[in-house]
Tab-separated table of C-alpha atoms and ligand atoms in Angstrom:
chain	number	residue	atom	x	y	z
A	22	UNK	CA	0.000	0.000	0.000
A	23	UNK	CA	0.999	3.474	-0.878
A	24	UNK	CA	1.604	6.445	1.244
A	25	UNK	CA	1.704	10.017	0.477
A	26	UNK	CA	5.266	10.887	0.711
A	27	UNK	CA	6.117	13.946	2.903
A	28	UNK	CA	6.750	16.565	-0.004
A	29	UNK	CA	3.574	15.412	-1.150
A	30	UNK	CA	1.916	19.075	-0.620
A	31	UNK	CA	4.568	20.846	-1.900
A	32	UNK	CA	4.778	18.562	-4.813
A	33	UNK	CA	1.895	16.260	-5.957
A	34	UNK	CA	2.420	16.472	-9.693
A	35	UNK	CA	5.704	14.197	-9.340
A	36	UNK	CA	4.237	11.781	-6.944
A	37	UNK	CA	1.261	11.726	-9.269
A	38	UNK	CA	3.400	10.801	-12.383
A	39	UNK	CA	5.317	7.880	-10.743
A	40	UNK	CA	1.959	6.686	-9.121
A	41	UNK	CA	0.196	6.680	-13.342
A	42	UNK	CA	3.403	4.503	-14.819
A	43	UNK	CA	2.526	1.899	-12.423
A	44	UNK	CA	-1.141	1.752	-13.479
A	45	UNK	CA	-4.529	3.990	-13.067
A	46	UNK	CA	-5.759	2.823	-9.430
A	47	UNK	CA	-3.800	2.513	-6.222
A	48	UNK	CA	-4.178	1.797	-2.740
A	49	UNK	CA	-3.490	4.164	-0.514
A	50	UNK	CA	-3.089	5.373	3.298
A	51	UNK	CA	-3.924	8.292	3.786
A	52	UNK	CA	-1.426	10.229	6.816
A	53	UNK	CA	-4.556	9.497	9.325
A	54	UNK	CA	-4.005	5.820	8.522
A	55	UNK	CA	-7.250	5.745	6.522
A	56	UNK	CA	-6.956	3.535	3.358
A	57	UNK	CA	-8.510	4.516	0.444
A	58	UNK	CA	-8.384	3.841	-3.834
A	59	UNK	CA	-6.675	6.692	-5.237
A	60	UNK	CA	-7.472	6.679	-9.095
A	61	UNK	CA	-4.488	8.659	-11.161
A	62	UNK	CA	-5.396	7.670	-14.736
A	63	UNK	CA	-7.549	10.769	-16.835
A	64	UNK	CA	-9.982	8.399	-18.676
A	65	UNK	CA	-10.482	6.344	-15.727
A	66	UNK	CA	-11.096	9.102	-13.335
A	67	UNK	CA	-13.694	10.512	-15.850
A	68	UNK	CA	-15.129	6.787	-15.586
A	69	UNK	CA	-15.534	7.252	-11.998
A	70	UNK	CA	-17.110	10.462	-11.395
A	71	UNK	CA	-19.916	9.443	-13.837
A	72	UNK	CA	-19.923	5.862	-12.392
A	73	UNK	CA	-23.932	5.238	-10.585
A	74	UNK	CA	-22.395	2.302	-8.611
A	75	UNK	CA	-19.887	4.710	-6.682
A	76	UNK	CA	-21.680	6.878	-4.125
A	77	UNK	CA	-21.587	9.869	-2.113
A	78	UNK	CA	-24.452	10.068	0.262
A	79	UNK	CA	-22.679	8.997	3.858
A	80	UNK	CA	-26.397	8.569	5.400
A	81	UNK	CA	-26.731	4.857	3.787
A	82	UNK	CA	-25.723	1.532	6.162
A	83	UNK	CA	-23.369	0.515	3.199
A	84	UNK	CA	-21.321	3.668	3.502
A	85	UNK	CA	-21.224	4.253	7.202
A	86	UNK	CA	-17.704	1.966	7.451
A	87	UNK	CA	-16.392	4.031	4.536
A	88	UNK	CA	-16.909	7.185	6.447
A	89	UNK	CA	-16.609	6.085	10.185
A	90	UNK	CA	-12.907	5.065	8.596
A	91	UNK	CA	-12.532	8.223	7.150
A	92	UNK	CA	-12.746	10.319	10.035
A	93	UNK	CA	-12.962	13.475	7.618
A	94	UNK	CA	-9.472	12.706	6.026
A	95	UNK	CA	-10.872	14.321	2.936
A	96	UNK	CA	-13.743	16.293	1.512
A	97	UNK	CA	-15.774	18.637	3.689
A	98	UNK	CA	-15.777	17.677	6.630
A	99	UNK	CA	-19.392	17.304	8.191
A	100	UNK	CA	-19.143	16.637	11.850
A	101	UNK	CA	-22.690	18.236	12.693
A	102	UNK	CA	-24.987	15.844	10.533
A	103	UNK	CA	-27.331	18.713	10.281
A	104	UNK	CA	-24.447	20.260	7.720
A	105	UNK	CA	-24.596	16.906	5.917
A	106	UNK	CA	-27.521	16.988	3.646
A	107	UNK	CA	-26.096	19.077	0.849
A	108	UNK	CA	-25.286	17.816	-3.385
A	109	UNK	CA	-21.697	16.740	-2.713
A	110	UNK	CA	-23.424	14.114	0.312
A	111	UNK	CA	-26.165	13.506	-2.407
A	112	UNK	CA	-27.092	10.324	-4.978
A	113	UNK	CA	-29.572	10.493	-7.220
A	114	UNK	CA	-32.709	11.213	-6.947
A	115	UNK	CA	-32.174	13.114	-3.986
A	116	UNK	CA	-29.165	14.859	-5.428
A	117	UNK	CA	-31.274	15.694	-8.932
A	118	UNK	CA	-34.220	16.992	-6.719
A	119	UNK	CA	-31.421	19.338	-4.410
A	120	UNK	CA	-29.606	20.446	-8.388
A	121	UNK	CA	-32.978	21.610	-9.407
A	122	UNK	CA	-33.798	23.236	-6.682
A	123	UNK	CA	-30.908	25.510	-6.567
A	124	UNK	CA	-29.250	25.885	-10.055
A	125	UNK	CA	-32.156	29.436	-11.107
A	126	UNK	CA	-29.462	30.788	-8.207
A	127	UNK	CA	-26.506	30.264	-10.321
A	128	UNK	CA	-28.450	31.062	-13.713
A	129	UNK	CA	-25.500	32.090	-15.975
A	130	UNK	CA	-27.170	35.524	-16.499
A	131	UNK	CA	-27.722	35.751	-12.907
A	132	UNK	CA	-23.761	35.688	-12.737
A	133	UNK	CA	-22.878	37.593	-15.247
A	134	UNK	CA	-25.052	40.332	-13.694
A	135	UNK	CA	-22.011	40.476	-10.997
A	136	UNK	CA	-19.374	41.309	-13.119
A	137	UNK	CA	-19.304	45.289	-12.426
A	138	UNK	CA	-20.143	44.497	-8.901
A	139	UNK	CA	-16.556	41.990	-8.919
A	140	UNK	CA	-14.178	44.305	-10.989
A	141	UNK	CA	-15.529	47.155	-8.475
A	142	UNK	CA	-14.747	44.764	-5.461
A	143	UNK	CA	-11.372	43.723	-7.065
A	144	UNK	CA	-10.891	47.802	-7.438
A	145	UNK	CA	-11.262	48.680	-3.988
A	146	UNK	CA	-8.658	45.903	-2.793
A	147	UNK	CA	-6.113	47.314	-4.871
A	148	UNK	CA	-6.873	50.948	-4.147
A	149	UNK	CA	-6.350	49.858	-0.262
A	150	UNK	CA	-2.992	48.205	-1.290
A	151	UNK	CA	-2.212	51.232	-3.454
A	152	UNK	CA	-2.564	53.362	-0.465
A	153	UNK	CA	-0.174	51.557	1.489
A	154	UNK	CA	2.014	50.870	-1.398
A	155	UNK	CA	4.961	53.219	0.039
A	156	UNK	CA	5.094	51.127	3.116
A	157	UNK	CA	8.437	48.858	3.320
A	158	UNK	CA	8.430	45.212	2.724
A	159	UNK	CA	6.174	42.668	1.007
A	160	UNK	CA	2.804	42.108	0.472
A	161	UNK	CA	0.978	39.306	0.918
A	162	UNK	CA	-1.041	38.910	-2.088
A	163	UNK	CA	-3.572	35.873	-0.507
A	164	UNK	CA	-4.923	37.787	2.386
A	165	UNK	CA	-5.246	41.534	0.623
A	166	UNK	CA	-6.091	40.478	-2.808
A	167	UNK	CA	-6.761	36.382	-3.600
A	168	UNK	CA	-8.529	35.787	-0.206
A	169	UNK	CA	-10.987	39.020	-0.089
A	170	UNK	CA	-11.999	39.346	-3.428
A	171	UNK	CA	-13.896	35.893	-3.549
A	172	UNK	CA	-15.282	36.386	0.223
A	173	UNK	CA	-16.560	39.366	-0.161
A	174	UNK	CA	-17.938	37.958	-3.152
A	175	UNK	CA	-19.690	35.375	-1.485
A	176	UNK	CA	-20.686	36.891	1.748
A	177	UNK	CA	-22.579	39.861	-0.733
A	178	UNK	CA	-23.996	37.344	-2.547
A	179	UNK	CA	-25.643	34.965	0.274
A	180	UNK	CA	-26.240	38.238	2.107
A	181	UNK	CA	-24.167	37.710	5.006
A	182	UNK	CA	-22.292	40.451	6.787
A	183	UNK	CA	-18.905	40.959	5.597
A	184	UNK	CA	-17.579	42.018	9.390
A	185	UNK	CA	-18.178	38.134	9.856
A	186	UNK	CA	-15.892	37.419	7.085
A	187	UNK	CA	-12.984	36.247	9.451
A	188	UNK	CA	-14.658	34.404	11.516
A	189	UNK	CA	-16.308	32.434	8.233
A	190	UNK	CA	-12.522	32.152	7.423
A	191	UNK	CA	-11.009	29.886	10.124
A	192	UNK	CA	-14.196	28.114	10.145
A	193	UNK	CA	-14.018	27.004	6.830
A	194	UNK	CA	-10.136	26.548	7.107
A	195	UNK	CA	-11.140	23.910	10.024
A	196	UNK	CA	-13.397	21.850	7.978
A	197	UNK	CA	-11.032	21.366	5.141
A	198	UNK	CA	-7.848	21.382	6.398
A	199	UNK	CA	-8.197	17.894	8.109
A	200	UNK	CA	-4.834	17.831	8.748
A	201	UNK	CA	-4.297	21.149	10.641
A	202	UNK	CA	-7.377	20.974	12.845
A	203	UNK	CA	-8.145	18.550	15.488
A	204	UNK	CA	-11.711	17.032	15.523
A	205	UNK	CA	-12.446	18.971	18.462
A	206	UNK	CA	-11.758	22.530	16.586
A	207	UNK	CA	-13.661	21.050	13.375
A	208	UNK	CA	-16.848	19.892	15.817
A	209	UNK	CA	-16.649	23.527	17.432
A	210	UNK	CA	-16.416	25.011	13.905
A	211	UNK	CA	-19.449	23.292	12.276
A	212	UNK	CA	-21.436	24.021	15.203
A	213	UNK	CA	-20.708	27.500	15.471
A	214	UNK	CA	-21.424	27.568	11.323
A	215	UNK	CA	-25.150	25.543	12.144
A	216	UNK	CA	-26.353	27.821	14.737
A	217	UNK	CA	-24.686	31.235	12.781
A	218	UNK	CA	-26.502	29.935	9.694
A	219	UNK	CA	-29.690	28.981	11.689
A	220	UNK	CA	-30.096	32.478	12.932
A	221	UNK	CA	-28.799	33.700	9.453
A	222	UNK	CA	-32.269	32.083	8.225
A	223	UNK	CA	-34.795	32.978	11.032
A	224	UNK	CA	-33.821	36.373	10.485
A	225	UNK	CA	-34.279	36.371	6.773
A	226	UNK	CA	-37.763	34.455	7.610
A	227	UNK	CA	-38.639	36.974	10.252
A	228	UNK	CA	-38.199	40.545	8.199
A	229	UNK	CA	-38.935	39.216	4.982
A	230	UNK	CA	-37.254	37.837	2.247
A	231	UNK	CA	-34.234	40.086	-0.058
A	232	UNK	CA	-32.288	39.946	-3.326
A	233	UNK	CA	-29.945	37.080	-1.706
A	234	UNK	CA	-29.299	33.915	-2.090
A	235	UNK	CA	-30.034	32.920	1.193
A	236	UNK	CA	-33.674	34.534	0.104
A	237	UNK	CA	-33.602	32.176	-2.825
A	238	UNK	CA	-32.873	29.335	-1.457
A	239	UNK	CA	-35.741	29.527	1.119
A	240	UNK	CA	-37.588	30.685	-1.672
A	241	UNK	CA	-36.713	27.799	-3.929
A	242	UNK	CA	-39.567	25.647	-5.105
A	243	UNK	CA	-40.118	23.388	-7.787
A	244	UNK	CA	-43.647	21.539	-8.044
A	245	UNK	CA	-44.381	22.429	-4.697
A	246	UNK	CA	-41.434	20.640	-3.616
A	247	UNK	CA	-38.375	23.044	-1.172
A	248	UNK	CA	-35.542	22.630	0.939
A	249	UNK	CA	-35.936	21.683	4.345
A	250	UNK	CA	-34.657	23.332	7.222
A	251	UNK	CA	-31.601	20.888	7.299
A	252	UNK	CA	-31.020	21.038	3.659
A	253	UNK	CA	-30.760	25.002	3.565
A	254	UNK	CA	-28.182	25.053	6.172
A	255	UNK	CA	-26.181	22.150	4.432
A	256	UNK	CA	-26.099	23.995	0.846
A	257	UNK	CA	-25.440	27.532	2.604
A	258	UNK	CA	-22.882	25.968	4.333
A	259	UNK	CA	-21.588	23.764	1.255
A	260	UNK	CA	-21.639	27.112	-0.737
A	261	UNK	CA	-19.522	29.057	1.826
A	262	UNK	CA	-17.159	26.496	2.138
A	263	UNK	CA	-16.807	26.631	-2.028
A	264	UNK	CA	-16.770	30.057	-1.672
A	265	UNK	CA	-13.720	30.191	0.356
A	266	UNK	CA	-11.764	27.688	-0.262
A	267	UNK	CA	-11.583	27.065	-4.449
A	268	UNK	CA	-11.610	30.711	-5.944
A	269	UNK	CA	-9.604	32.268	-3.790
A	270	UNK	CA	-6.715	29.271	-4.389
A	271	UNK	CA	-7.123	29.537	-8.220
A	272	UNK	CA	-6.410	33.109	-8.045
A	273	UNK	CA	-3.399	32.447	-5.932
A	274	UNK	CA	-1.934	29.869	-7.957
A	275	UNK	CA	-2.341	31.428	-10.925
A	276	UNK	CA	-0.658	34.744	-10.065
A	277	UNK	CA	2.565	32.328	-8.598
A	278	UNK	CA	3.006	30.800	-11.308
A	279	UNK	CA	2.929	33.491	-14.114
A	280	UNK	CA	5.164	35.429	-11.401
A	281	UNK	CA	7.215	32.261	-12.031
A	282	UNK	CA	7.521	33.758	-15.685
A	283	UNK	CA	7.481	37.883	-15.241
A	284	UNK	CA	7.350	38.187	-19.118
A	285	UNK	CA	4.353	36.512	-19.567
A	286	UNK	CA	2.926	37.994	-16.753
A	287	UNK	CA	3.284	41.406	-18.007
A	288	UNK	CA	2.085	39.964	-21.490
A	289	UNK	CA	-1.046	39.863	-20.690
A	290	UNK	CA	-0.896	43.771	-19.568
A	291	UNK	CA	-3.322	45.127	-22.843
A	292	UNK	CA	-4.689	41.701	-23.981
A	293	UNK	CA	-8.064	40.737	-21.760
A	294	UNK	CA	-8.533	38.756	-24.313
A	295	UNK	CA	-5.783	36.436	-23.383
A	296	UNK	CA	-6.911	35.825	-19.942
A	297	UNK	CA	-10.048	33.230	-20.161
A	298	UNK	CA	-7.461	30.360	-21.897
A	299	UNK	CA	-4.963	31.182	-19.089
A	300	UNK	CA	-7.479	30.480	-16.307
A	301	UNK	CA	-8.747	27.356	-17.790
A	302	UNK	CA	-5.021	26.003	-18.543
A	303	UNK	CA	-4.248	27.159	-15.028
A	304	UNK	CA	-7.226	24.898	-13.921
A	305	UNK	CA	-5.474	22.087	-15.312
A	306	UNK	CA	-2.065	23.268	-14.631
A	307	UNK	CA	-2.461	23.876	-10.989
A	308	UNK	CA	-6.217	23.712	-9.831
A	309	UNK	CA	-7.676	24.270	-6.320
A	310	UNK	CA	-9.143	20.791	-6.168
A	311	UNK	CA	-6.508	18.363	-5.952
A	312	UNK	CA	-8.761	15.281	-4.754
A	313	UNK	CA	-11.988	15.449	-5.535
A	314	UNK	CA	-14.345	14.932	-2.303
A	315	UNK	CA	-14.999	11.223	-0.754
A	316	UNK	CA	-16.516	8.326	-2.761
A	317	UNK	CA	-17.375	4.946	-1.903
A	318	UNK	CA	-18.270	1.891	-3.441
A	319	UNK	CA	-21.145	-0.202	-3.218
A	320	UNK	CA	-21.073	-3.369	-4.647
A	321	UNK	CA	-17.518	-4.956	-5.541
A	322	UNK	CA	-15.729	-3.348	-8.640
A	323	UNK	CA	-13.611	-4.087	-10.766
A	324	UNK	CA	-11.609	-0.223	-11.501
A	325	UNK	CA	-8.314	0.058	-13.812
A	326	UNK	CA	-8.111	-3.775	-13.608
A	327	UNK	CA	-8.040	-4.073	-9.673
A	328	UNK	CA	-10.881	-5.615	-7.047
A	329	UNK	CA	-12.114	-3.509	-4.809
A	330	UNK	CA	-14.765	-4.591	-2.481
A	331	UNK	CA	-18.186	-2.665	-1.518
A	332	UNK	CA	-17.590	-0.230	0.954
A	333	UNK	CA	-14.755	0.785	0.336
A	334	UNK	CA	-13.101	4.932	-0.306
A	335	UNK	CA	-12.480	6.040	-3.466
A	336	UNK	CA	-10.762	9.365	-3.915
A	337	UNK	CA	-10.086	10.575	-7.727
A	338	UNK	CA	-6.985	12.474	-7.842
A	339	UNK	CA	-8.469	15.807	-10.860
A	340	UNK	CA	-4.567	17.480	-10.257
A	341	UNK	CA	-3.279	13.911	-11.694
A	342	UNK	CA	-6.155	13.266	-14.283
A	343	UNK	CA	-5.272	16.499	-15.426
A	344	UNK	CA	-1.853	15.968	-15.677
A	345	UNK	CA	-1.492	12.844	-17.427
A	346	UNK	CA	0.136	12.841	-20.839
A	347	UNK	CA	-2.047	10.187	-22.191
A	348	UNK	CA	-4.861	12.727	-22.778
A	349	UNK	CA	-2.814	15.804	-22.503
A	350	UNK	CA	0.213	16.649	-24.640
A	351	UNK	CA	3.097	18.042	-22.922
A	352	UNK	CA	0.884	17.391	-19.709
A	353	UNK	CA	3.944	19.329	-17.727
A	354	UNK	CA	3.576	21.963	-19.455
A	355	UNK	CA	1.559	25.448	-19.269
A	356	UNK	CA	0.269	26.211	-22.105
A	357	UNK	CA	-2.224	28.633	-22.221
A	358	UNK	CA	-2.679	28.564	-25.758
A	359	UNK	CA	-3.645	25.009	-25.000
A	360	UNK	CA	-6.858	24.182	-27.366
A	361	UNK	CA	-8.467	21.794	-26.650
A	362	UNK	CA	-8.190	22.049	-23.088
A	363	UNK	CA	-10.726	19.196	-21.389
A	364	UNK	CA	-9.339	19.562	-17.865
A	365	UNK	CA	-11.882	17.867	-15.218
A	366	UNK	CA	-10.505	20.698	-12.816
A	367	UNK	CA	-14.412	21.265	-11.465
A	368	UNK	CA	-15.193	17.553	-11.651
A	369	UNK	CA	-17.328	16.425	-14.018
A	370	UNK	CA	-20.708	14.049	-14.548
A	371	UNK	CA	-23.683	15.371	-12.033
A	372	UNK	CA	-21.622	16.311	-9.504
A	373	UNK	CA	-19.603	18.779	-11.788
A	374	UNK	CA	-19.404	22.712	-10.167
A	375	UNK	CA	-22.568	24.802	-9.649
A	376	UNK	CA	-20.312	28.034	-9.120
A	377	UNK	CA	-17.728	27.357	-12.027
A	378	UNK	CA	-19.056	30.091	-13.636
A	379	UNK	CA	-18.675	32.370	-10.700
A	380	UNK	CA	-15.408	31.212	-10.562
A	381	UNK	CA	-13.895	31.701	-13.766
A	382	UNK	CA	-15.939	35.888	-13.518
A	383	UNK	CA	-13.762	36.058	-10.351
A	384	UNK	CA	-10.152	34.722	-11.403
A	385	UNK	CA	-10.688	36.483	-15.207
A	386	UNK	CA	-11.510	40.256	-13.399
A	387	UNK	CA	-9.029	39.328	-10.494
A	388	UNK	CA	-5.940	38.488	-12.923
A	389	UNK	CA	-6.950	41.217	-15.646
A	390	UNK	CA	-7.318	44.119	-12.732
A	391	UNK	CA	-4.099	43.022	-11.015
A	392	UNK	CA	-2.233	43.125	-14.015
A	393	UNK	CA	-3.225	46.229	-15.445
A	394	UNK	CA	-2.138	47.670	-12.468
A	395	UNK	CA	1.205	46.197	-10.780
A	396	UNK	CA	2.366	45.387	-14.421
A	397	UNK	CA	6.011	44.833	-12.451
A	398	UNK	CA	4.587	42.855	-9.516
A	399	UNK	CA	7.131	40.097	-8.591
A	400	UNK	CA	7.577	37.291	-6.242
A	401	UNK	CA	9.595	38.590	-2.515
A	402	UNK	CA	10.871	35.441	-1.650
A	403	UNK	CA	12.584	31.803	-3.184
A	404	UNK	CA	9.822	29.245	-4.793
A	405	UNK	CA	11.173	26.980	-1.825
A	406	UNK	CA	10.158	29.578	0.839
A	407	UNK	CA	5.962	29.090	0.069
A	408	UNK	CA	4.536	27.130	2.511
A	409	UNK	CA	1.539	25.093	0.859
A	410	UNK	CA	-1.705	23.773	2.613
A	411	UNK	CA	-1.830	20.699	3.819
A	412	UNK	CA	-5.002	19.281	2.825
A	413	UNK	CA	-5.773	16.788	0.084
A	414	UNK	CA	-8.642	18.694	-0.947
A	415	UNK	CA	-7.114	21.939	-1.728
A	416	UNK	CA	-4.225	22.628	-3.526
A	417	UNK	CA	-3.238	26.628	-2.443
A	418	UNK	CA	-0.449	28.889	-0.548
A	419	UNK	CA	-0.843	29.994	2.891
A	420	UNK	CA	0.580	33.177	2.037
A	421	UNK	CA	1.899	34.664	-1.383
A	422	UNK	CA	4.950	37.809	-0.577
A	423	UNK	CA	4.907	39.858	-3.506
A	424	UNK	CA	6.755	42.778	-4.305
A	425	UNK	CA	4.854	45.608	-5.869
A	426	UNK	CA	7.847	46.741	-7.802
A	427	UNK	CA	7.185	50.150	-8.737
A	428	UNK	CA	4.721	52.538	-8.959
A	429	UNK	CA	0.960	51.229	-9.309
A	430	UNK	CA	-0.242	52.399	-12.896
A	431	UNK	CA	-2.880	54.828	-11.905
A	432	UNK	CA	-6.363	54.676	-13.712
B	10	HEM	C1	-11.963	27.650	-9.048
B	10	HEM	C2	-12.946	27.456	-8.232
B	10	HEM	C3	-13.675	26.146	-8.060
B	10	HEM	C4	-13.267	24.868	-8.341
B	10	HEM	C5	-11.943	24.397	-8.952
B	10	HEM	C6	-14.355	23.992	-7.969
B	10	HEM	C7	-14.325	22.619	-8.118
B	10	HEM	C8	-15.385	21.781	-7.848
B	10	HEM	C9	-15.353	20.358	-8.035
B	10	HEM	C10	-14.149	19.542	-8.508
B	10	HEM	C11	-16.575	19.869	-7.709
B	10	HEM	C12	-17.021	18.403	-7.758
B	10	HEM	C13	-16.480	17.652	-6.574
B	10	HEM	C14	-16.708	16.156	-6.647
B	10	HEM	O1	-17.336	15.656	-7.604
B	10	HEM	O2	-16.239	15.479	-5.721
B	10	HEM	C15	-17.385	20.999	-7.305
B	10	HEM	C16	-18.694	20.903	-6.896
B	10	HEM	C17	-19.402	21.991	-6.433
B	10	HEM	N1	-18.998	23.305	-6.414
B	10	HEM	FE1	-17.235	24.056	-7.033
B	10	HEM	N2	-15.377	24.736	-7.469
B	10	HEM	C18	-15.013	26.063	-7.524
B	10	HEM	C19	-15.763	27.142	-7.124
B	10	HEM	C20	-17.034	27.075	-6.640
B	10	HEM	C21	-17.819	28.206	-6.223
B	10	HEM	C22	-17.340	29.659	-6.252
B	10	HEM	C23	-19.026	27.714	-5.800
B	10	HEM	C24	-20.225	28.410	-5.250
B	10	HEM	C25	-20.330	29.657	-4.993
B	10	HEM	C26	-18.994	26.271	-5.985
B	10	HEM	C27	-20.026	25.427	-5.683
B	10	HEM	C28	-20.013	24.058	-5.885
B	10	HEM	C29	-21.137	23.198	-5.559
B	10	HEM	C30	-22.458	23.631	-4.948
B	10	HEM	C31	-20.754	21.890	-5.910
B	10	HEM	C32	-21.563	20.610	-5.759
B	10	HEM	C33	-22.257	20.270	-7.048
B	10	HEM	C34	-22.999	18.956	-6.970
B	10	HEM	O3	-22.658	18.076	-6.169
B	10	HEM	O4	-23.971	18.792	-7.747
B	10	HEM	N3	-17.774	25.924	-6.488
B	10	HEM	N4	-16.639	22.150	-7.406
């Protein structure tokens, strides 16, 4: 049985390639000493995510091994069951009756609608940073720019307060980063998200309904069918925890690695156009979703020509899938000219992203605004320095020291 060696954070992409020469599936333990099938291979990984047999809903007897094991080694954690009952817990038909329930809230007009509402939030961060441009030293760019911009974001669009915004922040970092937070600190974070959203909802039900989401949700009705209680917290809280942890990562890892190449960077200074490609090869590239959230299986399978009983984890690896050469020429390489691009960065089958439109607005206005105006930003300290996250969900920086280099260019 594998492990996951200890660069593994730092590095995945190498680990990733020795793992696919051996073959697409492979057992693995996981640093909590959970053991789970880690599938590497693109086509196969595809396979699974479409795959009926293999299951997501932890409320059934056959997976309640599967997750007892897991112990919230990976995908959001849900310690309070009432946070449990969202699409990413959900098989069909439960999980089609959830989708259509809340996809008229991520209508892709709907979202496009934010657009002068984003640039203007992505604006104010770097006016903020402008003003204390003269001050000495580096900037980190994840908590003024990469980790606002999305938050804010999200908080204006559920319609929660943004002076909360911090404490949504180490919540959220407590129910994905397994490894970082005990179960005691992610038990205390869930609760304090149930009975913050709770009150979040009473209120909204008391004075009336608004322009929110959190309005829409409660709102939501198809065929006389809504959301119940439970299932409104769960998909606030599911969209929260999206909200924070994905965007906000893309953004980071795509401004470190075209800081990795200052040239390029700067290329895109003038040329909006060339943006939307660079996201979606830095989606591939580098994505926010390294392992896509639990799976188990149901019956026994037979996956990339190994056994696996029912019951069993499966975990697809979307930063491997994305980087294997079988499907991908020059796999290693960034290419944003890269056309066709086909990464599965947010998933793919029913589960695939509700917000990936949101999410590409965000990262296109983030990295056009930021380049326009530090045209010379550059990275403060040594590649080796970064410290990256420890959880096999997400794939991000703790903290990104840039130097501004230079005047900002004024608009
Ligand atoms: C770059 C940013 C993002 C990436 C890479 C990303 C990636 C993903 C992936 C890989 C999945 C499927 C997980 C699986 O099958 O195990 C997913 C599902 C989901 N994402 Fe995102 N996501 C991003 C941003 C967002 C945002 C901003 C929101 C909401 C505001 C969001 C909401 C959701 C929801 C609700 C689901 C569950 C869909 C379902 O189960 O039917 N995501 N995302």
């Amino acid at each position: 049985m594998r492990q996951l060696p200890p660069d593994f954070f730092r590095a995945p992409y190498a680990f990733y390639a020795r793992l696919r020469a051996e073959g697409p599936v492979h057992e693995i333990q996981l640093r909590t000493g959970v053991r789970a099938w880690l599938v590497v291979d693109y086509g196969l990984a595809r396979e699974v995510l479409r795959n009926p047999a293999i299951r997501k809903d932890p409320h059934s007897t056959t997976a309640a091994d599967a997750r007892r094991a897991s112990s919230g080694d990976s995908g959001i954690n849900t310690s309070n069951e009432r946070l449990s009952y969202h699409l990413l817990n959900a098989d069909p038909p439960q999980h089609s009756r959830l989708r259509r329930l809340v996809t008229p809230a991520f209508a892709p007009a709907r979202i496009d609608a934010l657009a002068p509402r984003v640039q203007a939030i992505a604006d104010g961060l770097l006016d903020a940073i402008d003003r204390c441009s003269d001050s000495t030293g580096p900037l980190d760019l994840m908590s003024e720019y990469a980790f606002p911009l999305p938050i804010t974001v999200i908080c204006e669009l559920l319609g929660v307060p943004i002076e909360d915004r911090d404490r949504f922040r180490a919540w959220s970092a407590a129910v994905v980063d397994t490894t970082r937070a005990s179960s005691e600190q992610m038990r205390q974070a869930t609760d304090a998200i149930t009975e913050y959203f709770d009150g979040l909802v009473a209120r909204r039900r008391a004075e009336g309904l608004g322009a929110d989401l959190v309005s829409d949700l409660i709102a939501a009705n198809t065929d006389g069918d809504r959301l119940s209680g439970d299932e409104l917290i769960s998909m606030i809280f599911l969209i929260l925890v999206a909200g924070h942890e994905t965007t906000v990562n893309l953004i980071g890892n795509t401004v470190f690695t075209l800081l990795g190449d200052p040239a390029r960077y700067r290329a895109l200074r003038g040329n909006p156009d060339g943006v939307p490609p660079l996201v979606e090869e830095m989606l591939r590239f580098n994505g926010p979703v390294n392992v896509a959230t639990l799976r188990y299986t149901t019956t026994p399978i037979t996956l990339g020509g190994r056994e696996i009983p029912a019951g069993e984890l499966v975990l697809v690896a979307l930063g491997s899938a994305n980087h294997d050469d079988r499907h991908f020429q020059d796999a290693a390489r960034f290419d944003p000219q890269r056309a066709p691009n086909g990464h599965i960065a947010f998933g793919h089958g029913i589960h695939f992203c509700l917000g990936a439109g949101l999410a590409r607005l965000e990262a296109r206005i983030a990295i056009t605004t930021l380049v326009e105006r530090y045209p010379d930003l550059r990275l403060a300290v040594d590649d080796a320095e970064l410290r990256w996250r420890e959880s096999i969900l997400i794939r991000g920086l703790h903290d990104l020291p840039v130097e501004l280099a230079g005047a900002p260019v004024l608009r």
